[in-house]
Amino acid sequence: MAINAAIPGVFGLDKIKNKYPDHYTDVGIAEQESVAFAAGAAKEGAVPVLFENSTFLQRAFDQLSHDVAANDLPVVMMVAGGGISGTSKTHLGIFDQV
């Protein structure tokens, strides 16, 4: 199951979306929701792969720690734009360097 927060083009997810629409979810600009959704899917037996942009993932630290990590759930994460390698000054993942 592929889950993303309004960035399918960054990861080339259009192919998955078109070929496996039942295994693709775009939650919109809602990173916290995407992590919580992935946790819920994993708890129900799915194998979620979460696609996120580093700079926006910092908003979902509570969901990462409480929903995913504390419950030891198997959520796979693909994160783009780590460090000072983002596409613009609004997309720098500087907090992942701490």
PDB file of C-alpha atoms in Angstrom:
ATOM      1  CA  MET A   1       0.000   0.000   0.000  1.00  0.00           C
ATOM      2  CA  ALA A   2       1.504   3.336  -1.102  1.00  0.00           C
ATOM      3  CA  ILE A   3       0.586   6.411   0.963  1.00  0.00           C
ATOM      4  CA  ASN A   4       1.673   9.974   0.274  1.00  0.00           C
ATOM      5  CA  ALA A   5       0.818  13.530   1.245  1.00  0.00           C
ATOM      6  CA  ALA A   6       0.196  15.330  -2.053  1.00  0.00           C
ATOM      7  CA  ILE A   7       3.612  14.630  -3.608  1.00  0.00           C
ATOM      8  CA  PRO A   8       3.114  11.725  -6.050  1.00  0.00           C
ATOM      9  CA  GLY A   9       5.362  13.311  -8.687  1.00  0.00           C
ATOM     10  CA  VAL A  10       8.390  13.462  -6.389  1.00  0.00           C
ATOM     11  CA  PHE A  11       8.446   9.673  -6.148  1.00  0.00           C
ATOM     12  CA  GLY A  12       6.931   8.724  -9.513  1.00  0.00           C
ATOM     13  CA  LEU A  13       3.841   7.278  -7.853  1.00  0.00           C
ATOM     14  CA  ASP A  14       1.561   7.899 -10.829  1.00  0.00           C
ATOM     15  CA  LYS A  15       2.450   4.450 -12.205  1.00  0.00           C
ATOM     16  CA  ILE A  16       1.393   2.789  -8.945  1.00  0.00           C
ATOM     17  CA  LYS A  17      -1.719   4.947  -8.733  1.00  0.00           C
ATOM     18  CA  ASN A  18      -2.784   3.961 -12.256  1.00  0.00           C
ATOM     19  CA  LYS A  19      -1.868   0.269 -12.075  1.00  0.00           C
ATOM     20  CA  TYR A  20      -2.945  -0.439  -8.474  1.00  0.00           C
ATOM     21  CA  PRO A  21      -5.551   2.183  -7.517  1.00  0.00           C
ATOM     22  CA  ASP A  22      -6.807   0.077  -4.594  1.00  0.00           C
ATOM     23  CA  HIS A  23      -3.302   0.091  -3.095  1.00  0.00           C
ATOM     24  CA  TYR A  24      -2.676   3.838  -3.384  1.00  0.00           C
ATOM     25  CA  THR A  25      -3.819   6.649  -1.092  1.00  0.00           C
ATOM     26  CA  ASP A  26      -3.040  10.354  -1.324  1.00  0.00           C
ATOM     27  CA  VAL A  27      -4.174  12.048   1.886  1.00  0.00           C
ATOM     28  CA  GLY A  28      -3.535  15.544   0.535  1.00  0.00           C
ATOM     29  CA  ILE A  29      -1.423  18.115   2.319  1.00  0.00           C
ATOM     30  CA  ALA A  30      -1.699  16.300   5.647  1.00  0.00           C
ATOM     31  CA  GLU A  31       1.565  14.698   6.734  1.00  0.00           C
ATOM     32  CA  GLN A  32       0.294  13.889  10.227  1.00  0.00           C
ATOM     33  CA  GLU A  33      -2.700  12.129   8.726  1.00  0.00           C
ATOM     34  CA  SER A  34      -0.502  10.136   6.344  1.00  0.00           C
ATOM     35  CA  VAL A  35       1.593   8.746   9.219  1.00  0.00           C
ATOM     36  CA  ALA A  36      -1.478   7.961  11.345  1.00  0.00           C
ATOM     37  CA  PHE A  37      -3.143   6.351   8.314  1.00  0.00           C
ATOM     38  CA  ALA A  38      -0.057   4.210   7.684  1.00  0.00           C
ATOM     39  CA  ALA A  39      -0.016   3.142  11.340  1.00  0.00           C
ATOM     40  CA  GLY A  40      -3.668   2.143  11.209  1.00  0.00           C
ATOM     41  CA  ALA A  41      -3.148   0.211   7.984  1.00  0.00           C
ATOM     42  CA  ALA A  42      -0.149  -1.617   9.468  1.00  0.00           C
ATOM     43  CA  LYS A  43      -2.105  -2.468  12.614  1.00  0.00           C
ATOM     44  CA  GLU A  44      -4.746  -4.088  10.403  1.00  0.00           C
ATOM     45  CA  GLY A  45      -2.161  -6.208   8.570  1.00  0.00           C
ATOM     46  CA  ALA A  46      -1.282  -4.090   5.533  1.00  0.00           C
ATOM     47  CA  VAL A  47       2.302  -3.319   4.561  1.00  0.00           C
ATOM     48  CA  PRO A  48       2.233   0.466   4.118  1.00  0.00           C
ATOM     49  CA  VAL A  49       4.997   2.322   2.323  1.00  0.00           C
ATOM     50  CA  LEU A  50       4.873   5.977   3.292  1.00  0.00           C
ATOM     51  CA  PHE A  51       6.310   8.562   0.884  1.00  0.00           C
ATOM     52  CA  GLU A  52       7.142  11.922   2.480  1.00  0.00           C
ATOM     53  CA  ASN A  53       9.172  15.077   1.992  1.00  0.00           C
ATOM     54  CA  SER A  54      11.648  15.572   4.839  1.00  0.00           C
ATOM     55  CA  THR A  55      10.793  19.172   5.610  1.00  0.00           C
ATOM     56  CA  PHE A  56       7.104  18.402   6.106  1.00  0.00           C
ATOM     57  CA  LEU A  57       7.642  15.136   7.965  1.00  0.00           C
ATOM     58  CA  GLN A  58       8.831  17.099  11.015  1.00  0.00           C
ATOM     59  CA  ARG A  59       5.189  18.039  11.600  1.00  0.00           C
ATOM     60  CA  ALA A  60       4.372  14.380  12.158  1.00  0.00           C
ATOM     61  CA  PHE A  61       6.915  13.514  14.878  1.00  0.00           C
ATOM     62  CA  ASP A  62       4.149  12.816  17.413  1.00  0.00           C
ATOM     63  CA  GLN A  63       2.460  10.368  15.043  1.00  0.00           C
ATOM     64  CA  LEU A  64       5.804   8.741  14.225  1.00  0.00           C
ATOM     65  CA  SER A  65       6.657   8.214  17.880  1.00  0.00           C
ATOM     66  CA  HIS A  66       3.217   7.460  19.352  1.00  0.00           C
ATOM     67  CA  ASP A  67       1.399   5.733  16.496  1.00  0.00           C
ATOM     68  CA  VAL A  68       4.204   3.900  14.679  1.00  0.00           C
ATOM     69  CA  ALA A  69       7.248   3.451  16.938  1.00  0.00           C
ATOM     70  CA  ALA A  70       5.519   2.920  20.295  1.00  0.00           C
ATOM     71  CA  ASN A  71       3.351   0.232  18.716  1.00  0.00           C
ATOM     72  CA  ASP A  72       6.287  -1.353  16.868  1.00  0.00           C
ATOM     73  CA  LEU A  73       4.380  -1.226  13.584  1.00  0.00           C
ATOM     74  CA  PRO A  74       5.984  -2.234  10.264  1.00  0.00           C
ATOM     75  CA  VAL A  75       5.724   1.019   8.324  1.00  0.00           C
ATOM     76  CA  VAL A  76       8.254   1.525   5.533  1.00  0.00           C
ATOM     77  CA  MET A  77       9.209   5.151   4.911  1.00  0.00           C
ATOM     78  CA  MET A  78      10.689   6.732   1.800  1.00  0.00           C
ATOM     79  CA  VAL A  79      11.806  10.298   2.521  1.00  0.00           C
ATOM     80  CA  ALA A  80      12.900  12.842  -0.085  1.00  0.00           C
ATOM     81  CA  GLY A  81      14.852  16.052   0.372  1.00  0.00           C
ATOM     82  CA  GLY A  82      16.961  15.213   3.395  1.00  0.00           C
ATOM     83  CA  GLY A  83      19.499  17.761   4.574  1.00  0.00           C
ATOM     84  CA  ILE A  84      20.198  20.849   2.535  1.00  0.00           C
ATOM     85  CA  SER A  85      19.238  19.203  -0.719  1.00  0.00           C
ATOM     86  CA  GLY A  86      15.638  20.243  -1.154  1.00  0.00           C
ATOM     87  CA  THR A  87      14.207  21.794  -4.270  1.00  0.00           C
ATOM     88  CA  SER A  88      13.755  25.273  -2.800  1.00  0.00           C
ATOM     89  CA  LYS A  89      14.267  27.230   0.406  1.00  0.00           C
ATOM     90  CA  THR A  90      10.841  26.090   1.615  1.00  0.00           C
ATOM     91  CA  HIS A  91      11.727  22.412   1.150  1.00  0.00           C
ATOM     92  CA  LEU A  92      15.027  22.085   3.011  1.00  0.00           C
ATOM     93  CA  GLY A  93      15.132  19.135   5.397  1.00  0.00           C
ATOM     94  CA  ILE A  94      17.477  20.809   7.860  1.00  0.00           C
ATOM     95  CA  PHE A  95      15.875  19.349  10.996  1.00  0.00           C
ATOM     96  CA  ASP A  96      16.729  15.789  10.002  1.00  0.00           C
ATOM     97  CA  GLN A  97      20.385  16.672  10.615  1.00  0.00           C
ATOM     98  CA  VAL A  98      19.918  17.169  14.362  1.00  0.00           C
TER      99      VAL A  98
END
